[in-house]
PDB file of C-alpha atoms in Angstrom:
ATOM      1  CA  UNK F   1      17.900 -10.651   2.026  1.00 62.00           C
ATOM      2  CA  UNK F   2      16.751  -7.530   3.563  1.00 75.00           C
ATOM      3  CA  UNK F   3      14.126  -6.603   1.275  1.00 93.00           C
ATOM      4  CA  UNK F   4      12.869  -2.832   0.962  1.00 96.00           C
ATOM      5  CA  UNK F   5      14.924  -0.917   3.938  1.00 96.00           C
ATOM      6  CA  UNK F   6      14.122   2.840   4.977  1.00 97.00           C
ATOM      7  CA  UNK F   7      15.713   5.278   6.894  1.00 97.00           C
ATOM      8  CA  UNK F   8      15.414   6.986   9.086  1.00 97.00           C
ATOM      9  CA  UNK F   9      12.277   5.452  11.194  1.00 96.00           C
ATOM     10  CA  UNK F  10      11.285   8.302  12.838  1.00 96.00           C
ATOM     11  CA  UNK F  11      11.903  12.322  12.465  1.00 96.00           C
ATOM     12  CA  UNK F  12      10.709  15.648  13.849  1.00 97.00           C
ATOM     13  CA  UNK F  13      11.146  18.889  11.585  1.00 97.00           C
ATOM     14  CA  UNK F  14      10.528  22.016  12.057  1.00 97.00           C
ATOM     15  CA  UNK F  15       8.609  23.553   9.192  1.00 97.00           C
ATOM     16  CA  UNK F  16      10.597  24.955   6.890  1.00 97.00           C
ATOM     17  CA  UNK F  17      13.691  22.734   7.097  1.00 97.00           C
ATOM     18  CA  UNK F  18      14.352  20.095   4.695  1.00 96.00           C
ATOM     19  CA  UNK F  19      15.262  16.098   4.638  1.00 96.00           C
ATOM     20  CA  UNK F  20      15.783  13.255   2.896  1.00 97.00           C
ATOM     21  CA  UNK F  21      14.012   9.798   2.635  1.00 97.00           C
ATOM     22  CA  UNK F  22      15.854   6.561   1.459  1.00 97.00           C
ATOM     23  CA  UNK F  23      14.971   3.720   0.321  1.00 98.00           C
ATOM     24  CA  UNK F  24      17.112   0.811  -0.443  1.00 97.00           C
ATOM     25  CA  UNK F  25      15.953  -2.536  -2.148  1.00 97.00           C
ATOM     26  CA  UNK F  26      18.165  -5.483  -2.924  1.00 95.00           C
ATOM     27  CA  UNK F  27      15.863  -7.728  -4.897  1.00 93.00           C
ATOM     28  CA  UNK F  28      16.783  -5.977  -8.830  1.00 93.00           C
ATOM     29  CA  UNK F  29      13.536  -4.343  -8.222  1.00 93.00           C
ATOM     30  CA  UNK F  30      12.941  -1.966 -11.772  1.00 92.00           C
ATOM     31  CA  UNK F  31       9.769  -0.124 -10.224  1.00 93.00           C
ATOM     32  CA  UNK F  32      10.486   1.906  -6.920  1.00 95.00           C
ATOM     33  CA  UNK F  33       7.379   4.131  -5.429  1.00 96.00           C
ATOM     34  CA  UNK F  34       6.928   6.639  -2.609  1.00 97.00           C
ATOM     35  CA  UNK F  35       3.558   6.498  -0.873  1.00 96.00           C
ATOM     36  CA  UNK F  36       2.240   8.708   2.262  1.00 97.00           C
ATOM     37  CA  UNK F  37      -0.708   7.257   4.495  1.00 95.00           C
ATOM     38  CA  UNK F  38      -2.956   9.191   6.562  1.00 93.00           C
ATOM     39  CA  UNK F  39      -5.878   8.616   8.569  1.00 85.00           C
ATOM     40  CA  UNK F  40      -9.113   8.223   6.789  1.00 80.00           C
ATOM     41  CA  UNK F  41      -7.156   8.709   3.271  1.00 82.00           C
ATOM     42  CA  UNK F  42      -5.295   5.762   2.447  1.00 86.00           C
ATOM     43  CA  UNK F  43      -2.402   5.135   0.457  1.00 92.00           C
ATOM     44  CA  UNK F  44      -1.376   7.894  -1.777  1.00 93.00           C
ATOM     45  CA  UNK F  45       1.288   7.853  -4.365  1.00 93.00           C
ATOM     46  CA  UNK F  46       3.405  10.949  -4.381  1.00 96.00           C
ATOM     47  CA  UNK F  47       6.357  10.061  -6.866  1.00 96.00           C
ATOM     48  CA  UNK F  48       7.482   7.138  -8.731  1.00 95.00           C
ATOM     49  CA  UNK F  49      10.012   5.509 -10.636  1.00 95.00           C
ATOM     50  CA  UNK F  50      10.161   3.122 -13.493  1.00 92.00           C
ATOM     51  CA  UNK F  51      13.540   2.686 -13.428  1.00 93.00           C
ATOM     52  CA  UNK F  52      17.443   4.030 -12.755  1.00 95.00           C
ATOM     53  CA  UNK F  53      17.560   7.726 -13.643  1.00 95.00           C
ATOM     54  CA  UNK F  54      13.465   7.547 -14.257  1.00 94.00           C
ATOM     55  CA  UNK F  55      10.900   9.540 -12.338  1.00 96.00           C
ATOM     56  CA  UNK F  56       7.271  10.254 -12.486  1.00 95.00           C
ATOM     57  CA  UNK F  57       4.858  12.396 -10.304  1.00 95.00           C
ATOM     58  CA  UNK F  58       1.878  10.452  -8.656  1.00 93.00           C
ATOM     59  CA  UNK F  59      -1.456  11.669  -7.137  1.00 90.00           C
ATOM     60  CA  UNK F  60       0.098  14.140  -4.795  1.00 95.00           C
ATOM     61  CA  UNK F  61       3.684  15.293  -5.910  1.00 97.00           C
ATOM     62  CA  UNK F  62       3.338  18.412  -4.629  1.00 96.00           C
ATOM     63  CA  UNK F  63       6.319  19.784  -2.409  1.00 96.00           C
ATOM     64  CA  UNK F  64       8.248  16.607  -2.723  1.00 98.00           C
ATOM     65  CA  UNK F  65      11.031  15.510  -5.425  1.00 97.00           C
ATOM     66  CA  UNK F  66      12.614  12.439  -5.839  1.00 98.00           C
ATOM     67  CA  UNK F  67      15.566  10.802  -7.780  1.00 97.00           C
ATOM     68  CA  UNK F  68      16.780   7.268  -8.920  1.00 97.00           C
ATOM     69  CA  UNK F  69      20.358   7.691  -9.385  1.00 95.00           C
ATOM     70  CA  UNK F  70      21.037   4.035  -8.617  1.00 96.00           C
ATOM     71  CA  UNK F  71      18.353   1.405  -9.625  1.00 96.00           C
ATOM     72  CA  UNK F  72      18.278   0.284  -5.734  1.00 97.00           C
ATOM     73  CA  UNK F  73      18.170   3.481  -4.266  1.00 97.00           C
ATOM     74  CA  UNK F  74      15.205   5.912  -4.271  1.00 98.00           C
ATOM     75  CA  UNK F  75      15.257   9.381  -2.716  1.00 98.00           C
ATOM     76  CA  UNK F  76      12.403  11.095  -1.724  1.00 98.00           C
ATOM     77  CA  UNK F  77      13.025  14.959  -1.104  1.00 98.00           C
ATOM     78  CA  UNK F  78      10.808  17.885   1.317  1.00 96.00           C
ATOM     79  CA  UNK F  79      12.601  20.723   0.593  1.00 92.00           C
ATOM     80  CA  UNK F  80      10.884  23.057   3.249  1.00 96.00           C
ATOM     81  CA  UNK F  81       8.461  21.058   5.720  1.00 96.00           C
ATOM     82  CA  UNK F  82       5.191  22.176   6.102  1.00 97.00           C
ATOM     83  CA  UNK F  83       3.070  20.661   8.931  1.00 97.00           C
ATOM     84  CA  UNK F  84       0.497  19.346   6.066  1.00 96.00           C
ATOM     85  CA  UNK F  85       3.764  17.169   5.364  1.00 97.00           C
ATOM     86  CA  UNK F  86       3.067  15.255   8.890  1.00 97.00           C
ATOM     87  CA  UNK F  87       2.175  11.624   7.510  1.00 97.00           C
ATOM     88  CA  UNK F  88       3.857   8.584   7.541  1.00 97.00           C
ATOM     89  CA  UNK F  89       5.902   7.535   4.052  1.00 98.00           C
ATOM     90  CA  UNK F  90       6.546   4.298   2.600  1.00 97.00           C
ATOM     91  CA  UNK F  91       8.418   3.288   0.209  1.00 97.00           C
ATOM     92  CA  UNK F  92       7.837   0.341  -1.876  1.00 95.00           C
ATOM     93  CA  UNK F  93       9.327  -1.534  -4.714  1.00 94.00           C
ATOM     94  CA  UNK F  94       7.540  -4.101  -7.424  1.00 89.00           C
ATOM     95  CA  UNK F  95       9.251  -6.135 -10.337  1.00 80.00           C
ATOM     96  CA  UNK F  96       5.984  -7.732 -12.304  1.00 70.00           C
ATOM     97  CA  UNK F  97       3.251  -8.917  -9.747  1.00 71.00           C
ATOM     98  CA  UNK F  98       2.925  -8.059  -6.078  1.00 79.00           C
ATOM     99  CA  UNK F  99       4.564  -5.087  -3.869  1.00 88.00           C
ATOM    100  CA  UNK F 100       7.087  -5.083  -1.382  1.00 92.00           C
ATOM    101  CA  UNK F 101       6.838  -2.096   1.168  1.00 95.00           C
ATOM    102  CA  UNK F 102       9.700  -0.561   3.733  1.00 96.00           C
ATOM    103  CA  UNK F 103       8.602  -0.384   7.314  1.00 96.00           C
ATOM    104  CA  UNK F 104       8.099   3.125   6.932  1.00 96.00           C
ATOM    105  CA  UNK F 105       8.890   6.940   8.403  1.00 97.00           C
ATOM    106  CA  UNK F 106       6.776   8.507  10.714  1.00 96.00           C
ATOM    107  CA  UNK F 107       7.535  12.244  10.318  1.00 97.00           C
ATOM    108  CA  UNK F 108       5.885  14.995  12.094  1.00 97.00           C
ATOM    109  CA  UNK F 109       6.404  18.591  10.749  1.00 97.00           C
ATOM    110  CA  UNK F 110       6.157  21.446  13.932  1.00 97.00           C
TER     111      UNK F 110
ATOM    112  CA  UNK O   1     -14.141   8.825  -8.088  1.00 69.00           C
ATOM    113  CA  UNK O   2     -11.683   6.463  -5.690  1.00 80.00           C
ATOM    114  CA  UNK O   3     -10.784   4.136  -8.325  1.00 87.00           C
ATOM    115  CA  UNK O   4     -10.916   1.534  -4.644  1.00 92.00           C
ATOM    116  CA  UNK O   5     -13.994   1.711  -2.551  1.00 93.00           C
ATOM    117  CA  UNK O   6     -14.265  -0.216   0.496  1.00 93.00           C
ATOM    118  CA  UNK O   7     -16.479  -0.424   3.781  1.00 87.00           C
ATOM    119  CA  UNK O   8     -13.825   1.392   6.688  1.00 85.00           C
ATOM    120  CA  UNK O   9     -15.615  -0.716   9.205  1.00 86.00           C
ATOM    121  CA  UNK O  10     -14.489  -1.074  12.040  1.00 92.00           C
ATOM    122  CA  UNK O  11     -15.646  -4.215  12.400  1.00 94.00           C
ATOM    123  CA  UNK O  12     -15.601  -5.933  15.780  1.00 96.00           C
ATOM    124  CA  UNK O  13     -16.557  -9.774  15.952  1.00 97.00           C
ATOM    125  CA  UNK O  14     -16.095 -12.639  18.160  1.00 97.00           C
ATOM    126  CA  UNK O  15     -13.589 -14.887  17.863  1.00 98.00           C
ATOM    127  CA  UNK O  16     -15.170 -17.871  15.905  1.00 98.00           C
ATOM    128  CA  UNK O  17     -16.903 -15.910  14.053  1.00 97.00           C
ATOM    129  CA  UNK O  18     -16.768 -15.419  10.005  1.00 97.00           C
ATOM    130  CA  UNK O  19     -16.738 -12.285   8.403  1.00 97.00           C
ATOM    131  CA  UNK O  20     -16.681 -10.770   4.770  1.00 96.00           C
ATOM    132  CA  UNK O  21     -14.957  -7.656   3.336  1.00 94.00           C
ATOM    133  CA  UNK O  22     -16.675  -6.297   0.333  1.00 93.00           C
ATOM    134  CA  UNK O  23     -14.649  -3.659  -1.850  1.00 95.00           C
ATOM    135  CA  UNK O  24     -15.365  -2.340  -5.583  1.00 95.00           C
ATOM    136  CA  UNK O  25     -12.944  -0.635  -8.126  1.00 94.00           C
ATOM    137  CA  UNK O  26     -14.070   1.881 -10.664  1.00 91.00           C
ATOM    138  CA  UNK O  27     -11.783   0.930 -13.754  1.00 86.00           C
ATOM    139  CA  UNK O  28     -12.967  -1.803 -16.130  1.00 82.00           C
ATOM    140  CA  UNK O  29      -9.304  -2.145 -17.567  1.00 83.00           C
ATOM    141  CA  UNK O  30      -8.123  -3.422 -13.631  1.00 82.00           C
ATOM    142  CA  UNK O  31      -5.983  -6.351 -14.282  1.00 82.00           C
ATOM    143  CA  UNK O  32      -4.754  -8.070 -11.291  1.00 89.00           C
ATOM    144  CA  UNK O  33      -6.417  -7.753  -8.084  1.00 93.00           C
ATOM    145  CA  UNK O  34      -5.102  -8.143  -3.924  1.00 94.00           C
ATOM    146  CA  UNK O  35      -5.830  -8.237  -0.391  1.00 96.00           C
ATOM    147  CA  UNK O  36      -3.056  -6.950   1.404  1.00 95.00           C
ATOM    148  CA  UNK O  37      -3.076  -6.815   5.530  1.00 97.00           C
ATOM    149  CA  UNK O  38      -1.758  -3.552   7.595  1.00 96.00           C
ATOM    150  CA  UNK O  39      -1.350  -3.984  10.963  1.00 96.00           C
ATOM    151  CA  UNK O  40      -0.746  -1.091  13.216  1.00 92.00           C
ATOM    152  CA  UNK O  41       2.194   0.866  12.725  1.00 89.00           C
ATOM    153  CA  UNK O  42       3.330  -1.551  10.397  1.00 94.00           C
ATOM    154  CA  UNK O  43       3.657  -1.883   6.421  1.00 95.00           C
ATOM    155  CA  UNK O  44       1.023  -3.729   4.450  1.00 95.00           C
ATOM    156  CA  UNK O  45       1.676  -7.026   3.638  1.00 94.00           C
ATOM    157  CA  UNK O  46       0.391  -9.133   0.678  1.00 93.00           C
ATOM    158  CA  UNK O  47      -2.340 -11.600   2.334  1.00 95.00           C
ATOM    159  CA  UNK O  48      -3.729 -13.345  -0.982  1.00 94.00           C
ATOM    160  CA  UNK O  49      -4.015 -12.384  -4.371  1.00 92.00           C
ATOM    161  CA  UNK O  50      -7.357 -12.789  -6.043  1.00 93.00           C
ATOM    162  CA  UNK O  51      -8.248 -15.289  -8.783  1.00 89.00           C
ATOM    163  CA  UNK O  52     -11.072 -14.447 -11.486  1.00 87.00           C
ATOM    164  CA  UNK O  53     -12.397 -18.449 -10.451  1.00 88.00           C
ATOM    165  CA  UNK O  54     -12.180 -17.445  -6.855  1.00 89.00           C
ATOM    166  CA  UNK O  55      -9.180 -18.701  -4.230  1.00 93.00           C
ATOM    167  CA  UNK O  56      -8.888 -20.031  -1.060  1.00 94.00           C
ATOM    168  CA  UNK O  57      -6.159 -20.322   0.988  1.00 94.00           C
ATOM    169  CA  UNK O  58      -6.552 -22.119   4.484  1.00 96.00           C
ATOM    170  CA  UNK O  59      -9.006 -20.113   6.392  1.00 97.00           C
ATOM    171  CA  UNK O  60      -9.508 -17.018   3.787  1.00 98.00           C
ATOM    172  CA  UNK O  61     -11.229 -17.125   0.677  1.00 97.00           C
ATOM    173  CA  UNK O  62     -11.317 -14.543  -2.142  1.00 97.00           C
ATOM    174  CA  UNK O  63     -13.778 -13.674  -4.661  1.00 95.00           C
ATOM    175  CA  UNK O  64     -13.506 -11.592  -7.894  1.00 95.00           C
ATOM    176  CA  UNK O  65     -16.645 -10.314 -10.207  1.00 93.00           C
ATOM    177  CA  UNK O  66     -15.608  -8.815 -12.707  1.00 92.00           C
ATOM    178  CA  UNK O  67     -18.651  -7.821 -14.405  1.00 92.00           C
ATOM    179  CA  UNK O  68     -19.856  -5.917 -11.247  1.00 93.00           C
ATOM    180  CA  UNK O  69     -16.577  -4.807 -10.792  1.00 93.00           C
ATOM    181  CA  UNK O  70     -16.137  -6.430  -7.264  1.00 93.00           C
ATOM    182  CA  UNK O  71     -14.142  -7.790  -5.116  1.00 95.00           C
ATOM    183  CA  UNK O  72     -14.443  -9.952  -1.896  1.00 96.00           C
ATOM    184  CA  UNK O  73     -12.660 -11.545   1.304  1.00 97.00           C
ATOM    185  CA  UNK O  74     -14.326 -14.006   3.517  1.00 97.00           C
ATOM    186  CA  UNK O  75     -12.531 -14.924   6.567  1.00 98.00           C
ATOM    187  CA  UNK O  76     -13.642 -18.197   8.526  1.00 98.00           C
ATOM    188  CA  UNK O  77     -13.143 -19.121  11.979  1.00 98.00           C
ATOM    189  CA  UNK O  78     -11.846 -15.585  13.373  1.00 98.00           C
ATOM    190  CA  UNK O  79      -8.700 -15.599  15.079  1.00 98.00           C
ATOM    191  CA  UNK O  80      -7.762 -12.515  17.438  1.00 98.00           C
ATOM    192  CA  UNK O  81      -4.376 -12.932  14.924  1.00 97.00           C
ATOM    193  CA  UNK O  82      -6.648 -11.619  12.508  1.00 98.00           C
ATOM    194  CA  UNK O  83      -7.145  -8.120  13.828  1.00 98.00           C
ATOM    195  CA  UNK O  84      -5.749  -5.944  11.443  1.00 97.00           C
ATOM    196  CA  UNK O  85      -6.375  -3.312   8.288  1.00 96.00           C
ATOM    197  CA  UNK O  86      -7.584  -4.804   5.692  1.00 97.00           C
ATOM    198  CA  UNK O  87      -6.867  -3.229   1.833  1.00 96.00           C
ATOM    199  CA  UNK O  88      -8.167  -3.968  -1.375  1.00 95.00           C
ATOM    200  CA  UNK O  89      -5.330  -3.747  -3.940  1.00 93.00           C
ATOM    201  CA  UNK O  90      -6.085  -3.060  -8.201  1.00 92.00           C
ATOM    202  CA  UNK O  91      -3.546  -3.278 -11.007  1.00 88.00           C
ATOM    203  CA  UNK O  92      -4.103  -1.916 -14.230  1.00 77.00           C
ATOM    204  CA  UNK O  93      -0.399  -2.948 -15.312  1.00 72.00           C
ATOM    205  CA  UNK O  94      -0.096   0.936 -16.703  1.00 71.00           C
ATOM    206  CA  UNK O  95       2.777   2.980 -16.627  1.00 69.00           C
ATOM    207  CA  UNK O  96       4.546   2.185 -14.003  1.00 73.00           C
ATOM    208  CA  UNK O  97       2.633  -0.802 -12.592  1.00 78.00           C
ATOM    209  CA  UNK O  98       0.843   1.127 -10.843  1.00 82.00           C
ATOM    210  CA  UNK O  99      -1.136  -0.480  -7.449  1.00 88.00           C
ATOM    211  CA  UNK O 100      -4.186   1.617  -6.293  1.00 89.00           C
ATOM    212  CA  UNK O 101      -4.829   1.067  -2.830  1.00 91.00           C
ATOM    213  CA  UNK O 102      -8.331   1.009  -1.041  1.00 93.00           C
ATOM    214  CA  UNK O 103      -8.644   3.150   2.591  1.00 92.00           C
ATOM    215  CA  UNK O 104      -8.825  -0.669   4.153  1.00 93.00           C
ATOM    216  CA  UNK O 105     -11.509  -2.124   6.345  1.00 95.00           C
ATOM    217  CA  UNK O 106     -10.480  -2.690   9.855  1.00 94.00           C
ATOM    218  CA  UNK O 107     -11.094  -5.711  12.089  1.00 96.00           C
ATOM    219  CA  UNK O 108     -11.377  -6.681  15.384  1.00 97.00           C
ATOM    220  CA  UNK O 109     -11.426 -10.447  16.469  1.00 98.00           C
ATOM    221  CA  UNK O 110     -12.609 -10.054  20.403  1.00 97.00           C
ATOM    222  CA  UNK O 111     -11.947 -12.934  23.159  1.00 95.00           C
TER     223      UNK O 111
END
């Protein structure tokens, strides 16, 4: 049982250029969430999903998209870096009580 | 307003030693409430939930107050395993089941 599973682990951009986040989970998860952490700011949810082929915009949503084609698979989109974009993303997934986080991205935007 | 407030710390004590992580939430309609533990470079993990009648579980005990809208975590007996992030976790079971996340209190257990 592998849990919540991101990739990739790390990645360098150049600003401008875009990527893709994934996020698998294998526990029938229905609520999938994309979070960015920075120093001195916490936790911060950008986008979020309540189920397959559901999304919903968080706190900061801005420059990012997302979709939930498949209820175990969550996509979260930059479609052209920007160095305020450095930050490292985790994804997490919840059924009912408790959260189960991915081991994260660190991305830095140059 | 955060809707999590907590103490950043750091805080740096000997091991041994007990120490208590205070945190307070802003929304009356919080449901369910968490300590989860970050340690560095690595995803937060749930530590304990917290229990309206207060919890304990081995050397860690929790506290809720829900009329002053706080939350606590005492830890006895310090280990240097214990050096880590701590965060204060709220649900308000809204759309989306939503988890609001305090900036976490960090700890240092020293030799």
């Amino acid at each position: 049982n592998a849990g919540v599973t991101q990739t990739p682990k790390f990645r360098v951009l150049k600003t401008g250029q875009s990527m893709t986040l994934l996020c698998a989970q294998d526990m029938n998860h229905e609520y999938m969430y994309w979070y960015r952490q920075d120093p001195g700011m916490g936790l911060r949810l950008i986008h979020y999903s309540v189920g397959e082929g559901t999304t919903a915009k968080g706190e900061v949503p801005d420059g990012y998209n997302v979709s939930r084609l498949k209820k175990q698979n969550f996509l979260l989109g930059l479609e052209s870096a920007a160095p305020s974009q450095t930050s490292v993303y985790f994804c997490a997934s919840s059924r009912d009580r408790g959260y189960t986080f991915g081991s994260g991205t660190r991305l830095t935007v140059v | 307003r955060k809707e999590v407030e907590q103490d950043p710390g750091p805080f740096n004590v000997p091991e041994g030693a007990t120490v208590a992580f205070n945190c307070t939430y802003s929304n009356s309609a919080s449901q369910s409430f968490f300590w989860y533990r970050q340690d560095c470079r690595k995803e937060p993990k749930l530590l304990m939930s917290v229990y309206s009648s207060g919890n304990e579980d081995g050397r860690f005990t929790a506290q809720l107050n829900r009329a002053s809208q706080y939350i606590s975590l005492l830890i006895r007996d310090s280990k240097l395993s214990d050096s880590a992030t701590y965060l204060c976790v709220v649900n308000m079971y809204n759309i989306g089941n939503q988890f609001y996340f305090g900036t976490g209190t960090s700890l240092t257990v020293i030799p």
